[in-house]
Amino acid sequence: MPEFRILVADDEPRIRSFLRRGLSLEGYDVLEADSGVTAVELTRIAKPDLIILDWMMPGMDGPEALRQIRKAGSIIPIVFMTGRDGLAEEGMALGATDYFHKPIEFILLLEKIKTFLPSKLILA
């Protein structure tokens, strides 16, 4: 049984699929959201251990989803990802834990995720 649950929120199905497959192979339970609204709702209901959050999504974008998650009192690590340059400082100021630029190098993302989660999965 997976030790940690990760929510991947991105409006691009290929990116969600890529991350779900890779993270599942590493032993994580992966939830998917295709919008900021769904990400906020799944965070409230499923209580993931970490969120990977796309910046640009239709309806509610990543920054607004982050604001709502933090406003609800959540301290879950949130990693922003985007293909746009120059947003790292803004994302961190909003309360993100880290920031990655698309395209994501999966091994680097995985290494960073392991620094945010307790070590029991790493030692398994």
mmCIF file of C-alpha atoms in Angstrom:
data_model
loop_
_atom_site.group_PDB
_atom_site.id
_atom_site.type_symbol
_atom_site.label_atom_id
_atom_site.label_comp_id
_atom_site.label_asym_id
_atom_site.label_seq_id
_atom_site.Cartn_x
_atom_site.Cartn_y
_atom_site.Cartn_z
ATOM 1 C CA MET A 1 0.000 0.000 0.000
ATOM 2 C CA PRO A 2 1.412 3.423 -0.944
ATOM 3 C CA GLU A 3 2.664 5.526 1.930
ATOM 4 C CA PHE A 4 2.030 8.925 0.376
ATOM 5 C CA ARG A 5 -0.647 10.491 -1.795
ATOM 6 C CA ILE A 6 0.265 13.094 -4.426
ATOM 7 C CA LEU A 7 -2.269 15.269 -6.218
ATOM 8 C CA VAL A 8 -1.292 16.210 -9.778
ATOM 9 C CA ALA A 9 -3.329 19.183 -11.002
ATOM 10 C CA ASP A 10 -2.847 20.066 -14.669
ATOM 11 C CA ASP A 11 -5.304 20.693 -17.503
ATOM 12 C CA GLU A 12 -3.118 18.768 -19.961
ATOM 13 C CA PRO A 13 -4.037 15.041 -19.894
ATOM 14 C CA ARG A 14 -0.631 13.979 -21.273
ATOM 15 C CA ILE A 15 1.230 15.682 -18.434
ATOM 16 C CA ARG A 16 -1.090 14.205 -15.800
ATOM 17 C CA SER A 17 -0.693 10.760 -17.341
ATOM 18 C CA PHE A 18 3.108 11.051 -17.518
ATOM 19 C CA LEU A 19 3.361 12.122 -13.878
ATOM 20 C CA ARG A 20 0.790 9.572 -12.676
ATOM 21 C CA ARG A 21 2.631 6.690 -14.346
ATOM 22 C CA GLY A 22 6.048 7.765 -13.105
ATOM 23 C CA LEU A 23 4.969 8.543 -9.551
ATOM 24 C CA SER A 24 2.896 5.353 -9.314
ATOM 25 C CA LEU A 25 5.933 3.306 -10.333
ATOM 26 C CA GLU A 26 7.802 4.980 -7.472
ATOM 27 C CA GLY A 27 5.139 3.778 -5.026
ATOM 28 C CA TYR A 28 3.025 6.919 -4.638
ATOM 29 C CA ASP A 29 -0.772 6.987 -4.681
ATOM 30 C CA VAL A 30 -1.614 9.583 -7.344
ATOM 31 C CA LEU A 31 -4.782 11.628 -7.676
ATOM 32 C CA GLU A 32 -5.491 13.787 -10.716
ATOM 33 C CA ALA A 33 -7.279 17.107 -11.145
ATOM 34 C CA ASP A 34 -7.841 18.861 -14.480
ATOM 35 C CA SER A 35 -8.650 22.251 -12.956
ATOM 36 C CA GLY A 36 -7.934 24.461 -9.984
ATOM 37 C CA VAL A 37 -11.482 23.966 -8.710
ATOM 38 C CA THR A 38 -11.033 20.191 -8.689
ATOM 39 C CA ALA A 39 -7.606 20.536 -7.065
ATOM 40 C CA VAL A 40 -9.046 22.572 -4.190
ATOM 41 C CA GLU A 41 -11.901 20.111 -3.716
ATOM 42 C CA LEU A 42 -9.641 17.023 -3.821
ATOM 43 C CA THR A 43 -7.267 18.679 -1.372
ATOM 44 C CA ARG A 44 -10.134 19.163 1.047
ATOM 45 C CA ILE A 45 -11.556 15.651 0.612
ATOM 46 C CA ALA A 46 -8.520 13.416 -0.019
ATOM 47 C CA LYS A 47 -5.897 15.301 2.003
ATOM 48 C CA PRO A 48 -2.880 14.590 -0.228
ATOM 49 C CA ASP A 49 0.632 14.693 1.203
ATOM 50 C CA LEU A 50 1.938 16.835 -1.682
ATOM 51 C CA ILE A 51 0.436 18.764 -4.607
ATOM 52 C CA ILE A 52 1.967 19.341 -8.031
ATOM 53 C CA LEU A 53 0.051 22.333 -9.380
ATOM 54 C CA ASP A 54 0.051 23.749 -12.892
ATOM 55 C CA TRP A 55 0.075 27.534 -13.099
ATOM 56 C CA MET A 56 -2.240 27.974 -16.085
ATOM 57 C CA MET A 57 -5.573 26.142 -15.973
ATOM 58 C CA PRO A 58 -9.029 27.124 -17.204
ATOM 59 C CA GLY A 59 -11.536 28.487 -14.728
ATOM 60 C CA MET A 60 -9.498 28.709 -11.549
ATOM 61 C CA ASP A 61 -5.768 28.971 -12.250
ATOM 62 C CA GLY A 62 -2.990 27.540 -10.078
ATOM 63 C CA PRO A 63 -2.274 30.739 -8.128
ATOM 64 C CA GLU A 64 -5.927 31.066 -7.090
ATOM 65 C CA ALA A 65 -6.097 27.364 -6.188
ATOM 66 C CA LEU A 66 -2.986 27.829 -4.045
ATOM 67 C CA ARG A 67 -4.541 30.859 -2.327
ATOM 68 C CA GLN A 68 -7.680 28.895 -1.501
ATOM 69 C CA ILE A 69 -5.740 25.867 -0.241
ATOM 70 C CA ARG A 70 -3.583 28.049 2.008
ATOM 71 C CA LYS A 71 -6.607 30.097 3.146
ATOM 72 C CA ALA A 72 -8.179 26.827 4.349
ATOM 73 C CA GLY A 73 -5.129 26.388 6.593
ATOM 74 C CA SER A 74 -3.346 23.670 4.629
ATOM 75 C CA ILE A 75 0.435 23.438 4.950
ATOM 76 C CA ILE A 76 0.716 20.671 2.330
ATOM 77 C CA PRO A 77 3.865 21.088 0.198
ATOM 78 C CA ILE A 78 2.832 22.540 -3.167
ATOM 79 C CA VAL A 79 5.125 22.449 -6.188
ATOM 80 C CA PHE A 80 4.156 24.834 -8.984
ATOM 81 C CA MET A 81 4.960 23.980 -12.579
ATOM 82 C CA THR A 82 4.591 26.099 -15.686
ATOM 83 C CA GLY A 83 5.984 26.622 -19.124
ATOM 84 C CA ARG A 84 6.105 30.393 -18.595
ATOM 85 C CA ASP A 85 9.308 32.108 -17.501
ATOM 86 C CA GLY A 86 9.633 34.547 -14.624
ATOM 87 C CA LEU A 87 6.977 33.195 -12.269
ATOM 88 C CA ALA A 88 9.135 31.480 -9.640
ATOM 89 C CA GLU A 89 9.270 34.434 -7.240
ATOM 90 C CA GLU A 90 5.551 35.096 -7.546
ATOM 91 C CA GLY A 91 4.736 31.438 -6.915
ATOM 92 C CA MET A 92 6.952 31.284 -3.855
ATOM 93 C CA ALA A 93 5.447 34.534 -2.533
ATOM 94 C CA LEU A 94 1.995 32.973 -2.809
ATOM 95 C CA GLY A 95 3.074 30.104 -0.580
ATOM 96 C CA ALA A 96 4.393 27.471 -2.964
ATOM 97 C CA THR A 97 7.033 25.140 -1.578
ATOM 98 C CA ASP A 98 8.947 24.931 -4.849
ATOM 99 C CA TYR A 99 8.687 25.636 -8.555
ATOM 100 C CA PHE A 100 9.532 23.699 -11.721
ATOM 101 C CA HIS A 101 9.624 24.808 -15.320
ATOM 102 C CA LYS A 102 8.012 22.623 -17.995
ATOM 103 C CA PRO A 103 9.149 20.429 -19.549
ATOM 104 C CA ILE A 104 9.858 18.653 -16.288
ATOM 105 C CA GLU A 105 12.853 16.401 -15.877
ATOM 106 C CA PHE A 106 11.124 13.636 -13.962
ATOM 107 C CA ILE A 107 14.176 12.490 -11.998
ATOM 108 C CA LEU A 108 14.764 16.028 -10.691
ATOM 109 C CA LEU A 109 11.112 16.381 -9.731
ATOM 110 C CA LEU A 110 11.241 13.017 -7.968
ATOM 111 C CA GLU A 111 14.347 13.998 -6.016
ATOM 112 C CA LYS A 112 12.656 17.217 -4.907
ATOM 113 C CA ILE A 113 9.461 15.390 -3.906
ATOM 114 C CA LYS A 114 11.480 13.076 -1.688
ATOM 115 C CA THR A 115 12.869 16.086 0.178
ATOM 116 C CA PHE A 116 9.322 17.246 1.012
ATOM 117 C CA LEU A 117 7.977 13.922 2.245
ATOM 118 C CA PRO A 118 9.080 11.892 5.264
ATOM 119 C CA SER A 119 11.730 9.299 4.573
ATOM 120 C CA LYS A 120 9.710 6.097 5.107
ATOM 121 C CA LEU A 121 8.958 5.738 1.370
ATOM 122 C CA ILE A 122 12.567 6.460 0.404
ATOM 123 C CA LEU A 123 13.818 3.657 2.659
ATOM 124 C CA ALA A 124 11.222 1.119 1.499
#
